[in-house]
mmCIF file of C-alpha atoms in Angstrom:
data_model
loop_
_atom_site.group_PDB
_atom_site.id
_atom_site.type_symbol
_atom_site.label_atom_id
_atom_site.label_comp_id
_atom_site.label_asym_id
_atom_site.label_seq_id
_atom_site.Cartn_x
_atom_site.Cartn_y
_atom_site.Cartn_z
ATOM 1 C CA MET A 1 121.204 84.702 65.416
ATOM 2 C CA GLY A 2 123.912 86.364 63.304
ATOM 3 C CA LEU A 3 121.601 88.819 62.075
ATOM 4 C CA ALA A 4 120.142 89.786 65.363
ATOM 5 C CA GLN A 5 123.715 89.950 66.991
ATOM 6 C CA ALA A 6 125.317 92.274 64.306
ATOM 7 C CA ALA A 7 122.220 94.676 64.715
ATOM 8 C CA ARG A 8 122.166 94.510 68.019
ATOM 9 C CA LEU A 9 126.067 95.569 67.676
ATOM 10 C CA ARG A 10 124.673 98.746 65.568
ATOM 11 C CA ASP A 11 122.398 99.966 68.447
ATOM 12 C CA ALA A 12 119.094 98.794 66.344
ATOM 13 C CA PRO A 13 116.840 97.490 68.688
ATOM 14 C CA ALA A 14 113.817 97.216 65.792
ATOM 15 C CA GLU A 15 116.000 95.145 63.804
ATOM 16 C CA VAL A 16 117.510 93.155 66.323
ATOM 17 C CA GLU A 17 113.419 92.671 67.456
ATOM 18 C CA ALA A 18 112.585 91.517 63.687
ATOM 19 C CA ALA A 19 115.277 88.943 63.280
ATOM 20 C CA LEU A 20 114.388 87.107 66.273
ATOM 21 C CA ARG A 21 110.965 86.943 65.627
ATOM 22 C CA ARG A 22 111.554 85.333 61.846
ATOM 23 C CA ALA A 23 114.079 83.052 63.831
ATOM 24 C CA ILE A 24 111.735 81.854 65.783
ATOM 25 C CA GLU A 25 108.557 81.852 62.904
ATOM 26 C CA LEU A 26 111.711 79.444 61.386
ATOM 27 C CA GLU A 27 112.223 77.500 64.004
ATOM 28 C CA PRO A 28 109.086 77.883 67.019
ATOM 29 C CA ALA A 29 111.297 76.036 69.874
ATOM 30 C CA HIS A 30 114.627 77.756 69.270
ATOM 31 C CA VAL A 31 115.211 78.410 73.443
ATOM 32 C CA LEU A 32 117.960 80.600 72.596
ATOM 33 C CA ALA A 33 115.804 83.299 70.273
ATOM 34 C CA ARG A 34 113.043 83.146 72.445
ATOM 35 C CA VAL A 35 115.285 83.970 75.520
ATOM 36 C CA GLU A 36 117.072 86.804 73.913
ATOM 37 C CA LEU A 37 113.820 88.242 72.570
ATOM 38 C CA GLY A 38 112.401 88.162 76.216
ATOM 39 C CA ALA A 39 115.498 89.889 77.116
ATOM 40 C CA LEU A 40 115.268 92.618 74.087
ATOM 41 C CA LEU A 41 111.521 93.082 75.323
ATOM 42 C CA PHE A 42 112.078 93.073 79.264
ATOM 43 C CA GLN A 43 114.831 96.166 78.508
ATOM 44 C CA SER A 44 112.215 97.957 76.015
ATOM 45 C CA GLY A 45 109.992 98.558 79.181
ATOM 46 C CA ARG A 46 107.349 95.293 77.859
ATOM 47 C CA TYR A 47 107.519 93.091 80.939
ATOM 48 C CA ASP A 48 104.441 91.279 80.471
ATOM 49 C CA ASP A 49 104.788 90.502 77.437
ATOM 50 C CA ALA A 50 108.492 89.577 77.967
ATOM 51 C CA ARG A 51 107.228 87.095 81.293
ATOM 52 C CA VAL A 52 104.699 85.606 78.735
ATOM 53 C CA LEU A 53 107.231 84.591 75.820
ATOM 54 C CA LEU A 54 109.797 83.141 78.957
ATOM 55 C CA GLU A 55 106.756 81.247 80.492
ATOM 56 C CA GLU A 56 105.679 79.591 77.252
ATOM 57 C CA THR A 57 109.417 78.681 76.521
ATOM 58 C CA ALA A 58 109.820 77.143 79.471
ATOM 59 C CA ALA A 59 106.718 75.270 79.153
ATOM 60 C CA LEU A 60 108.259 74.150 75.720
ATOM 61 C CA ALA A 61 111.544 73.081 76.549
ATOM 62 C CA PRO A 62 110.846 71.680 80.229
ATOM 63 C CA ALA A 63 114.399 69.956 80.040
ATOM 64 C CA ASP A 64 116.771 73.430 79.776
ATOM 65 C CA PRO A 65 117.752 75.573 82.338
ATOM 66 C CA LEU A 66 118.000 78.769 80.337
ATOM 67 C CA PRO A 67 114.310 80.005 80.247
ATOM 68 C CA GLU A 68 113.903 79.593 83.967
ATOM 69 C CA LEU A 69 117.218 81.598 84.711
ATOM 70 C CA ALA A 70 116.034 83.968 82.410
ATOM 71 C CA LEU A 71 112.720 84.802 83.820
ATOM 72 C CA GLY A 72 114.411 84.373 87.820
ATOM 73 C CA GLN A 73 116.323 87.095 86.335
ATOM 74 C CA LEU A 74 113.412 89.223 85.205
ATOM 75 C CA GLU A 75 111.334 88.811 88.158
ATOM 76 C CA ARG A 76 114.669 89.871 90.213
ATOM 77 C CA VAL A 77 115.130 92.920 88.773
ATOM 78 C CA LEU A 78 111.421 93.683 89.054
ATOM 79 C CA ALA A 79 111.403 92.827 92.412
ATOM 80 C CA ARG A 80 114.415 95.522 93.144
ATOM 81 C CA ASP A 81 112.806 98.707 92.277
ATOM 82 C CA GLU A 82 109.321 97.456 94.251
ATOM 83 C CA VAL A 83 111.592 96.614 97.584
ATOM 84 C CA ALA A 84 113.373 99.461 97.346
ATOM 85 C CA MET A 85 110.130 102.198 97.226
ATOM 86 C CA ARG A 86 108.455 99.953 99.611
ATOM 87 C CA GLU A 87 111.478 100.501 101.854
ATOM 88 C CA LEU A 88 112.052 103.876 101.318
ATOM 89 C CA ARG A 89 108.554 105.233 101.819
ATOM 90 C CA LYS A 90 108.564 103.316 105.024
ATOM 91 C CA LYS A 91 110.498 105.884 106.172
ATOM 92 C CA GLU A 92 109.059 108.624 105.108
ATOM 93 C CA GLU A 93 107.759 110.059 108.740
ATOM 94 C CA ALA A 94 111.858 109.877 109.744
ATOM 95 C CA ALA A 95 112.109 113.149 107.516
ATOM 96 C CA ALA A 96 111.382 115.332 110.115
ATOM 97 C CA ALA A 97 113.944 117.535 111.006
ATOM 98 C CA GLY A 98 116.233 116.016 114.185
ATOM 99 C CA ALA A 99 115.754 112.463 112.461
ATOM 100 C CA ALA A 100 118.290 109.793 111.862
ATOM 101 C CA LEU A 101 119.951 109.876 108.548
ATOM 102 C CA ALA A 102 118.763 106.833 106.670
ATOM 103 C CA GLY A 103 120.957 104.233 106.077
ATOM 104 C CA PRO A 104 121.423 102.033 102.831
ATOM 105 C CA ASP A 105 118.610 100.547 101.436
ATOM 106 C CA ALA A 106 118.524 100.580 97.614
ATOM 107 C CA GLY A 107 116.694 98.394 94.876
ATOM 108 C CA LYS A 108 118.821 96.019 95.924
ATOM 109 C CA ALA A 109 119.290 93.008 98.478
ATOM 110 C CA ASP A 110 121.626 94.825 101.385
ATOM 111 C CA PRO A 111 123.564 92.186 103.652
ATOM 112 C CA ALA A 112 123.292 94.439 106.169
ATOM 113 C CA LYS A 113 120.429 93.914 107.179
ATOM 114 C CA PRO A 114 120.609 90.461 109.711
ATOM 115 C CA ASP A 115 118.046 87.922 108.867
ATOM 116 C CA ALA A 116 116.794 87.732 112.988
ATOM 117 C CA GLY A 117 114.533 84.620 111.759
ATOM 118 C CA ASP A 118 117.476 82.402 111.027
ATOM 119 C CA GLY A 119 119.678 83.470 114.197
ATOM 120 C CA GLY A 120 122.560 82.302 112.387
ATOM 121 C CA LYS A 121 121.425 78.330 113.144
ATOM 122 C CA ASP A 122 122.365 75.929 109.928
ATOM 123 C CA ASP A 123 118.667 74.799 109.506
ATOM 124 C CA GLY A 124 119.821 74.016 106.478
ATOM 125 C CA ALA A 125 122.771 72.094 107.107
ATOM 126 C CA LYS A 126 121.572 68.637 106.110
ATOM 127 C CA ASP A 127 119.221 69.537 103.679
ATOM 128 C CA ASP A 128 121.606 69.082 100.238
ATOM 129 C CA GLY A 129 118.362 69.463 97.871
ATOM 130 C CA GLY A 130 117.981 73.351 98.163
ATOM 131 C CA GLY A 131 115.323 72.816 100.919
ATOM 132 C CA LYS A 132 111.223 72.415 100.134
ATOM 133 C CA GLU A 133 109.988 73.689 97.393
ATOM 134 C CA PRO A 134 107.921 76.994 97.906
ATOM 135 C CA GLU A 135 104.948 78.159 96.832
ATOM 136 C CA LYS A 136 104.955 80.174 93.521
ATOM 137 C CA PRO A 137 103.607 83.677 94.881
ATOM 138 C CA ALA A 138 102.624 86.645 92.918
ATOM 139 C CA THR A 139 105.102 88.809 93.915
ATOM 140 C CA PRO A 140 108.513 89.086 92.063
ATOM 141 C CA GLU A 141 110.792 88.088 94.371
ATOM 142 C CA GLY A 142 108.317 85.044 95.439
ATOM 143 C CA ARG A 143 108.563 84.681 90.944
ATOM 144 C CA ALA A 144 112.473 84.901 90.742
ATOM 145 C CA LEU A 145 113.274 82.551 93.603
ATOM 146 C CA ALA A 146 110.285 79.835 91.740
ATOM 147 C CA ALA A 147 111.843 80.462 88.053
ATOM 148 C CA PHE A 148 115.322 79.965 90.404
ATOM 149 C CA GLN A 149 114.420 76.955 91.843
ATOM 150 C CA ALA A 150 112.874 75.001 88.713
ATOM 151 C CA ALA A 151 116.438 75.854 86.867
ATOM 152 C CA ALA A 152 118.047 74.251 89.814
ATOM 153 C CA GLU A 153 116.192 71.192 89.520
ATOM 154 C CA ILE A 154 116.277 70.581 85.409
ATOM 155 C CA ASP A 155 120.163 71.197 85.571
ATOM 156 C CA THR A 156 120.868 69.693 89.272
ATOM 157 C CA HIS A 157 124.728 70.523 88.035
ATOM 158 C CA SER A 158 123.995 74.363 87.339
ATOM 159 C CA ILE A 159 125.978 76.391 89.686
ATOM 160 C CA ASP A 160 124.600 79.690 88.450
ATOM 161 C CA ALA A 161 121.112 78.349 89.074
ATOM 162 C CA LEU A 162 122.062 77.369 92.689
ATOM 163 C CA VAL A 163 123.847 80.955 93.796
ATOM 164 C CA LEU A 164 120.739 82.775 92.361
ATOM 165 C CA LEU A 165 118.525 80.501 93.965
ATOM 166 C CA ALA A 166 120.137 80.625 96.664
ATOM 167 C CA HIS A 167 120.341 84.651 96.270
ATOM 168 C CA SER A 168 116.433 84.987 96.097
ATOM 169 C CA ALA A 169 116.020 82.723 98.949
ATOM 170 C CA ILE A 170 118.140 85.168 101.238
ATOM 171 C CA VAL A 171 116.334 88.116 100.133
ATOM 172 C CA THR A 172 112.635 86.532 100.824
ATOM 173 C CA ASP A 173 113.674 85.263 103.849
ATOM 174 C CA GLN A 174 114.304 81.839 103.464
ATOM 175 C CA PRO A 175 117.371 80.682 104.837
ATOM 176 C CA ILE A 176 116.523 77.143 105.072
ATOM 177 C CA VAL A 177 116.341 76.739 101.467
ATOM 178 C CA ALA A 178 119.487 79.313 100.982
ATOM 179 C CA ARG A 179 121.965 77.111 102.586
ATOM 180 C CA GLY A 180 120.842 73.375 100.695
ATOM 181 C CA ALA A 181 120.819 75.322 97.573
ATOM 182 C CA LEU A 182 124.693 76.499 98.942
ATOM 183 C CA ASN A 183 125.403 73.104 100.426
ATOM 184 C CA VAL A 184 124.998 71.842 96.685
ATOM 185 C CA ALA A 185 126.906 74.193 95.014
ATOM 186 C CA GLU A 186 130.209 73.925 97.795
ATOM 187 C CA LYS A 187 129.861 70.120 96.968
ATOM 188 C CA LEU A 188 130.248 71.052 92.912
ATOM 189 C CA ALA A 189 132.538 73.777 93.483
ATOM 190 C CA PRO A 190 134.009 74.482 96.666
ATOM 191 C CA SER A 191 136.317 77.189 95.166
ATOM 192 C CA HIS A 192 134.013 78.909 93.115
ATOM 193 C CA THR A 193 133.974 82.353 93.390
ATOM 194 C CA GLN A 194 130.302 83.364 93.744
ATOM 195 C CA VAL A 195 129.333 80.389 95.364
ATOM 196 C CA ARG A 196 131.541 81.711 98.427
ATOM 197 C CA LEU A 197 130.541 85.578 98.253
ATOM 198 C CA MET A 198 126.762 83.980 98.220
ATOM 199 C CA ARG A 199 127.797 82.116 101.519
ATOM 200 C CA ALA A 200 129.372 84.860 103.216
ATOM 201 C CA TYR A 201 126.323 87.051 102.099
ATOM 202 C CA LEU A 202 124.065 84.617 103.750
ATOM 203 C CA GLU A 203 126.184 84.299 107.155
ATOM 204 C CA ILE A 204 126.092 88.460 107.585
ATOM 205 C CA ARG A 205 122.227 87.984 106.812
ATOM 206 C CA ALA A 206 122.201 85.144 109.617
ATOM 207 C CA GLY A 207 124.351 87.800 111.968
ATOM 208 C CA THR A 208 127.147 85.478 111.970
ATOM 209 C CA LEU A 209 129.945 87.865 110.737
ATOM 210 C CA SER A 210 132.977 86.183 112.048
ATOM 211 C CA THR A 211 132.073 83.104 109.759
ATOM 212 C CA ALA A 212 131.475 85.349 106.724
ATOM 213 C CA GLY A 213 134.627 87.689 107.166
ATOM 214 C CA LYS A 214 136.550 84.097 107.583
ATOM 215 C CA VAL A 215 135.122 83.311 104.506
ATOM 216 C CA MET A 216 136.102 86.656 102.517
ATOM 217 C CA ASP A 217 139.389 86.950 104.092
ATOM 218 C CA GLU A 218 140.301 83.717 102.474
ATOM 219 C CA LEU A 219 138.433 84.590 99.257
ATOM 220 C CA LEU A 220 140.508 87.751 99.172
ATOM 221 C CA LYS A 221 143.967 86.236 99.956
ATOM 222 C CA GLU A 222 143.456 84.256 96.556
ATOM 223 C CA GLN A 223 141.868 87.850 94.675
ATOM 224 C CA ARG A 224 142.853 90.461 96.386
ATOM 225 C CA GLU A 225 141.323 93.369 93.969
ATOM 226 C CA LEU A 226 138.248 91.197 94.038
ATOM 227 C CA ALA A 227 135.835 93.944 94.722
ATOM 228 C CA ALA A 228 132.810 91.934 95.569
ATOM 229 C CA GLY A 229 134.392 90.673 98.027
ATOM 230 C CA LEU A 230 135.737 93.370 99.383
ATOM 231 C CA TYR A 231 132.195 94.879 99.748
ATOM 232 C CA VAL A 232 130.800 92.138 101.450
ATOM 233 C CA ARG A 233 133.709 91.937 104.156
ATOM 234 C CA GLY A 234 133.305 95.955 103.985
ATOM 235 C CA VAL A 235 129.702 95.125 105.277
ATOM 236 C CA ALA A 236 130.523 92.661 107.863
ATOM 237 C CA ARG A 237 132.966 94.772 109.224
ATOM 238 C CA GLU A 238 130.755 97.973 109.505
ATOM 239 C CA MET A 239 128.051 95.959 111.162
ATOM 240 C CA GLU A 240 130.737 94.269 113.390
ATOM 241 C CA GLY A 241 131.552 98.079 114.446
ATOM 242 C CA SER A 242 134.776 98.457 112.563
ATOM 243 C CA ALA A 243 133.899 101.474 111.115
ATOM 244 C CA ARG A 244 137.681 102.389 109.775
ATOM 245 C CA LYS A 245 137.773 99.040 108.387
ATOM 246 C CA ALA A 246 134.991 98.801 106.426
ATOM 247 C CA GLU A 247 136.038 102.067 105.069
ATOM 248 C CA LYS A 248 138.837 101.017 103.875
ATOM 249 C CA ASP A 249 137.143 98.106 102.150
ATOM 250 C CA TYR A 250 134.757 100.368 100.526
ATOM 251 C CA GLU A 251 137.455 102.725 99.310
ATOM 252 C CA GLN A 252 139.292 99.860 97.942
ATOM 253 C CA ALA A 253 135.763 98.256 96.213
ATOM 254 C CA VAL A 254 134.986 101.641 94.719
ATOM 255 C CA ARG A 255 138.985 102.057 92.919
ATOM 256 C CA GLU A 256 138.269 98.713 91.718
ATOM 257 C CA ALA A 257 135.101 99.075 90.663
ATOM 258 C CA LYS A 258 134.520 102.773 89.269
ATOM 259 C CA GLU A 259 131.230 102.412 87.232
ATOM 260 C CA ASP A 260 129.205 100.239 90.290
ATOM 261 C CA PRO A 261 126.858 102.463 92.514
ATOM 262 C CA ILE A 262 126.149 99.556 95.114
ATOM 263 C CA PHE A 263 129.920 100.296 96.215
ATOM 264 C CA HIS A 264 129.585 104.136 96.202
ATOM 265 C CA ARG A 265 126.503 104.047 97.790
ATOM 266 C CA ALA A 266 127.827 102.047 100.570
ATOM 267 C CA LEU A 267 130.910 104.086 100.999
ATOM 268 C CA GLY A 268 128.740 107.266 100.684
ATOM 269 C CA ALA A 269 125.984 105.631 103.586
ATOM 270 C CA LEU A 270 129.221 105.009 106.108
ATOM 271 C CA TYR A 271 130.424 108.372 105.452
ATOM 272 C CA ALA A 272 127.240 109.799 106.654
ATOM 273 C CA LEU A 273 126.755 107.318 109.255
ATOM 274 C CA GLN A 274 130.252 109.405 110.508
ATOM 275 C CA ALA A 275 129.414 112.670 109.393
ATOM 276 C CA LYS A 276 131.940 113.068 106.888
ATOM 277 C CA TRP A 277 129.339 115.041 104.988
ATOM 278 C CA LYS A 278 131.306 116.562 102.144
ATOM 279 C CA ASP A 279 132.258 112.928 101.039
ATOM 280 C CA ALA A 280 129.015 111.691 101.437
ATOM 281 C CA ILE A 281 127.799 113.979 99.512
ATOM 282 C CA ALA A 282 130.437 113.305 96.592
ATOM 283 C CA ALA A 283 130.023 110.036 96.863
ATOM 284 C CA TYR A 284 126.220 109.888 96.381
ATOM 285 C CA GLU A 285 126.538 112.834 94.141
ATOM 286 C CA THR A 286 128.582 109.526 91.851
ATOM 287 C CA VAL A 287 125.930 107.486 92.531
ATOM 288 C CA VAL A 288 123.336 110.073 90.982
ATOM 289 C CA LYS A 289 125.601 110.248 87.798
ATOM 290 C CA LEU A 290 125.934 106.208 87.712
ATOM 291 C CA THR A 291 122.745 105.853 87.571
ATOM 292 C CA ASP A 292 121.587 108.738 85.605
ATOM 293 C CA SER A 293 119.456 110.023 88.311
ATOM 294 C CA HIS A 294 117.752 107.212 89.855
ATOM 295 C CA PRO A 295 115.057 108.149 92.392
ATOM 296 C CA ASP A 296 116.699 106.525 95.466
ATOM 297 C CA ALA A 297 120.231 108.094 94.682
ATOM 298 C CA LEU A 298 118.552 111.409 94.428
ATOM 299 C CA TRP A 299 117.050 111.063 97.740
ATOM 300 C CA ASP A 300 120.156 109.889 99.681
ATOM 301 C CA LEU A 301 121.981 112.879 97.882
ATOM 302 C CA ALA A 302 119.319 115.028 99.649
ATOM 303 C CA ARG A 303 119.296 113.702 103.012
ATOM 304 C CA ALA A 304 122.722 114.137 103.089
ATOM 305 C CA GLN A 305 122.581 117.950 101.619
ATOM 306 C CA ARG A 306 120.129 118.961 104.361
ATOM 307 C CA TRP A 307 122.351 117.058 106.928
ATOM 308 C CA ALA A 308 125.112 118.987 105.441
ATOM 309 C CA ALA A 309 123.551 122.586 106.243
ATOM 310 C CA LYS A 310 122.993 122.943 102.348
ATOM 311 C CA PRO A 311 119.199 123.396 102.476
ATOM 312 C CA LYS A 312 119.352 124.961 98.912
ATOM 313 C CA ASP A 313 120.926 122.621 97.569
ATOM 314 C CA ALA A 314 118.824 119.387 98.900
ATOM 315 C CA ALA A 315 115.568 121.493 97.409
ATOM 316 C CA ALA A 316 117.036 121.288 94.053
ATOM 317 C CA THR A 317 117.827 118.003 94.697
ATOM 318 C CA LEU A 318 114.037 117.055 95.644
ATOM 319 C CA GLU A 319 112.793 119.006 92.781
ATOM 320 C CA ALA A 320 114.882 117.018 90.974
ATOM 321 C CA LEU A 321 113.791 113.693 92.578
ATOM 322 C CA VAL A 322 109.846 114.495 92.175
ATOM 323 C CA ALA A 323 110.170 115.681 88.591
ATOM 324 C CA THR A 324 111.560 112.014 88.074
ATOM 325 C CA ASP A 325 108.756 110.143 90.589
ATOM 326 C CA PRO A 326 106.112 112.466 91.363
ATOM 327 C CA ASP A 327 104.447 109.695 93.172
ATOM 328 C CA SER A 328 107.248 109.916 96.020
ATOM 329 C CA LEU A 329 105.980 110.425 99.321
ATOM 330 C CA HIS A 330 108.882 110.717 101.231
ATOM 331 C CA GLY A 331 110.069 113.318 98.357
ATOM 332 C CA TRP A 332 107.162 115.547 98.306
ATOM 333 C CA LEU A 333 107.066 115.858 102.695
ATOM 334 C CA GLU A 334 110.968 116.266 102.602
ATOM 335 C CA LEU A 335 111.205 119.133 99.627
ATOM 336 C CA GLY A 336 108.098 121.139 102.227
ATOM 337 C CA GLN A 337 110.137 120.667 105.336
ATOM 338 C CA VAL A 338 113.193 122.013 103.180
ATOM 339 C CA CYS A 339 111.047 125.059 102.317
ATOM 340 C CA GLN A 340 109.220 125.435 104.877
ATOM 341 C CA PHE A 341 111.833 125.377 107.888
ATOM 342 C CA GLU A 342 115.053 125.917 106.127
ATOM 343 C CA LEU A 343 114.727 128.398 103.258
ATOM 344 C CA ARG A 344 113.389 132.167 103.203
ATOM 345 C CA LYS A 345 110.166 133.303 102.129
ATOM 346 C CA GLN A 346 109.163 129.670 100.435
ATOM 347 C CA GLU A 347 106.161 128.762 101.784
ATOM 348 C CA ARG A 348 104.525 128.537 98.940
ATOM 349 C CA ARG A 349 106.421 126.090 97.411
ATOM 350 C CA ALA A 350 106.154 124.025 101.234
ATOM 351 C CA ALA A 351 102.413 124.357 100.486
ATOM 352 C CA GLN A 352 102.863 122.947 96.884
ATOM 353 C CA ALA A 353 104.621 119.765 98.425
ATOM 354 C CA TYR A 354 102.720 119.093 101.177
ATOM 355 C CA ARG A 355 99.482 119.249 98.945
ATOM 356 C CA ALA A 356 100.795 116.567 96.547
ATOM 357 C CA TYR A 357 101.713 114.706 99.505
ATOM 358 C CA ILE A 358 98.323 114.678 101.326
ATOM 359 C CA ASP A 359 96.813 114.322 97.329
ATOM 360 C CA LEU A 360 99.403 111.076 97.237
ATOM 361 C CA GLY A 361 97.908 109.593 100.376
ATOM 362 C CA GLY A 362 100.568 110.951 103.102
ATOM 363 C CA ASP A 363 99.217 110.469 106.038
ATOM 364 C CA ASN A 364 101.774 112.082 108.725
ATOM 365 C CA GLU A 365 99.623 114.278 111.015
ATOM 366 C CA ASP A 366 101.486 117.129 110.803
ATOM 367 C CA VAL A 367 101.463 117.916 107.309
ATOM 368 C CA PRO A 368 97.843 119.651 107.609
ATOM 369 C CA GLY A 369 99.115 121.845 110.308
ATOM 370 C CA TRP A 370 101.922 122.779 108.261
ATOM 371 C CA LEU A 371 100.130 123.102 105.182
ATOM 372 C CA ALA A 372 97.566 125.591 106.804
ATOM 373 C CA GLU A 373 100.412 127.609 108.171
ATOM 374 C CA CYS A 374 102.389 128.090 104.899
ATOM 375 C CA GLU A 375 99.130 129.027 102.639
ATOM 376 C CA ARG A 376 98.878 131.836 105.692
ATOM 377 C CA ILE A 377 101.894 133.016 104.931
ATOM 378 C CA ALA A 378 102.063 132.562 101.883
ATOM 379 C CA GLY A 379 98.586 134.559 100.929
ATOM 380 C CA GLY A 380 100.249 137.806 103.272
ATOM 381 C CA ARG A 381 102.441 138.318 101.277
#
C-alpha cells in the first residue's frame, strides 16, 4: 500500500492501479487494497468495474463494513447526477417566458423540500434497529441505501454507517428507516456533529422546522463556524419565511467554506428568489467555477441572467450548457426561446435549438409552431 499511496501523491493513477492489483494478487482477500482499487476505478469512470469489485469484496469479507460503505458511497454519487437530471427535465416546461425562476435542486438531496409523507410524525421513534430492511432496487439511491444498511448491520456501533444510512433513507423517502438509524446513533454518540446535522436534516424534510432550528442553534453555540450547520439552519429559516436570517446564515457558510459549491448555490437561489439578480449571478458564477462548468450550474446561471434582462449572457451560458450536455432538453428549449424572443436576428439559431429539442424527444406542444416561425423568418432573409 505504501507504493500505491506514493504513486497517488505523484498523480500517477496508472501506477496506483498497478500497485493495487499487485497487492491483490499477493493477497486476494486484502480488503483495503480492493476498496482502494474500487475507488480508483470509480474516479476514472469505470463505474461498473468498481461496483463489481466492491460487491465481490463485500462477499469475501462479510464481517467488514468497509466494502459496503464504499459501495454505498459509489451508488450515492451516481444517484446525485441521476436525480439532478431527472428533476431538471421535469422543469423544462417552466422555461417559457413569465415562468417563475426554478429553485435549487442540484444533484444532491436538498433539505429545502419537506417530506409530505412523514408529516413530522416520529413513527420510527421506537425502532432502534434502523427500521425494516428495504428491498434492494435497481436504482443507485436504492443500492446505496442497501449498502449502508448492510454496513450498519455488520458494525452496529459504526456512527458513519448509521449517518450514511439515515441520509440515504431520507432521500429515498423512508423516514422510518432514517429515524431508526438516528435513534441508534444518538444513543451511541449524542453529541456527534454529523448525527446532529442529520437529525436537523430529517426534521426539515418532515416539515418540523422549529425542531430543526433548535438542533442547529445548540450545535452552532458550540461550533459557531460550522459551515454545514449554518447551511442547514439557513434552509430551515428560509422555509419558515425568514429570508434575511437565512441569507445571513448562507453568507457566513460561504465565508467559512469558500470552496463548497452547495453553499454558494443555496445563496444564489435565495438571492434569485428575492430578485437580487446581480448577487445571484455572482453566486452562480462562483458555482460554475467551482464545479468546472457542471450543466446544473450553467442552467442556474443562465436562468438568472435571463431574468436579469441579460439575454446575450444567457445565450452564451446556454451555448456552453448544450455543448457540455448535448442531451439537455431544458437547455435547448431555453436557448431557442432566448434566441427567438429576446435577441435580434437569431431565428436561425433558435430553429436549430428547437430542432435539437424535438430530435431529443421534447414534447412541448408550442415548439413546432415556434420552429416553423423561426424557419420562415430565417428563410426570408
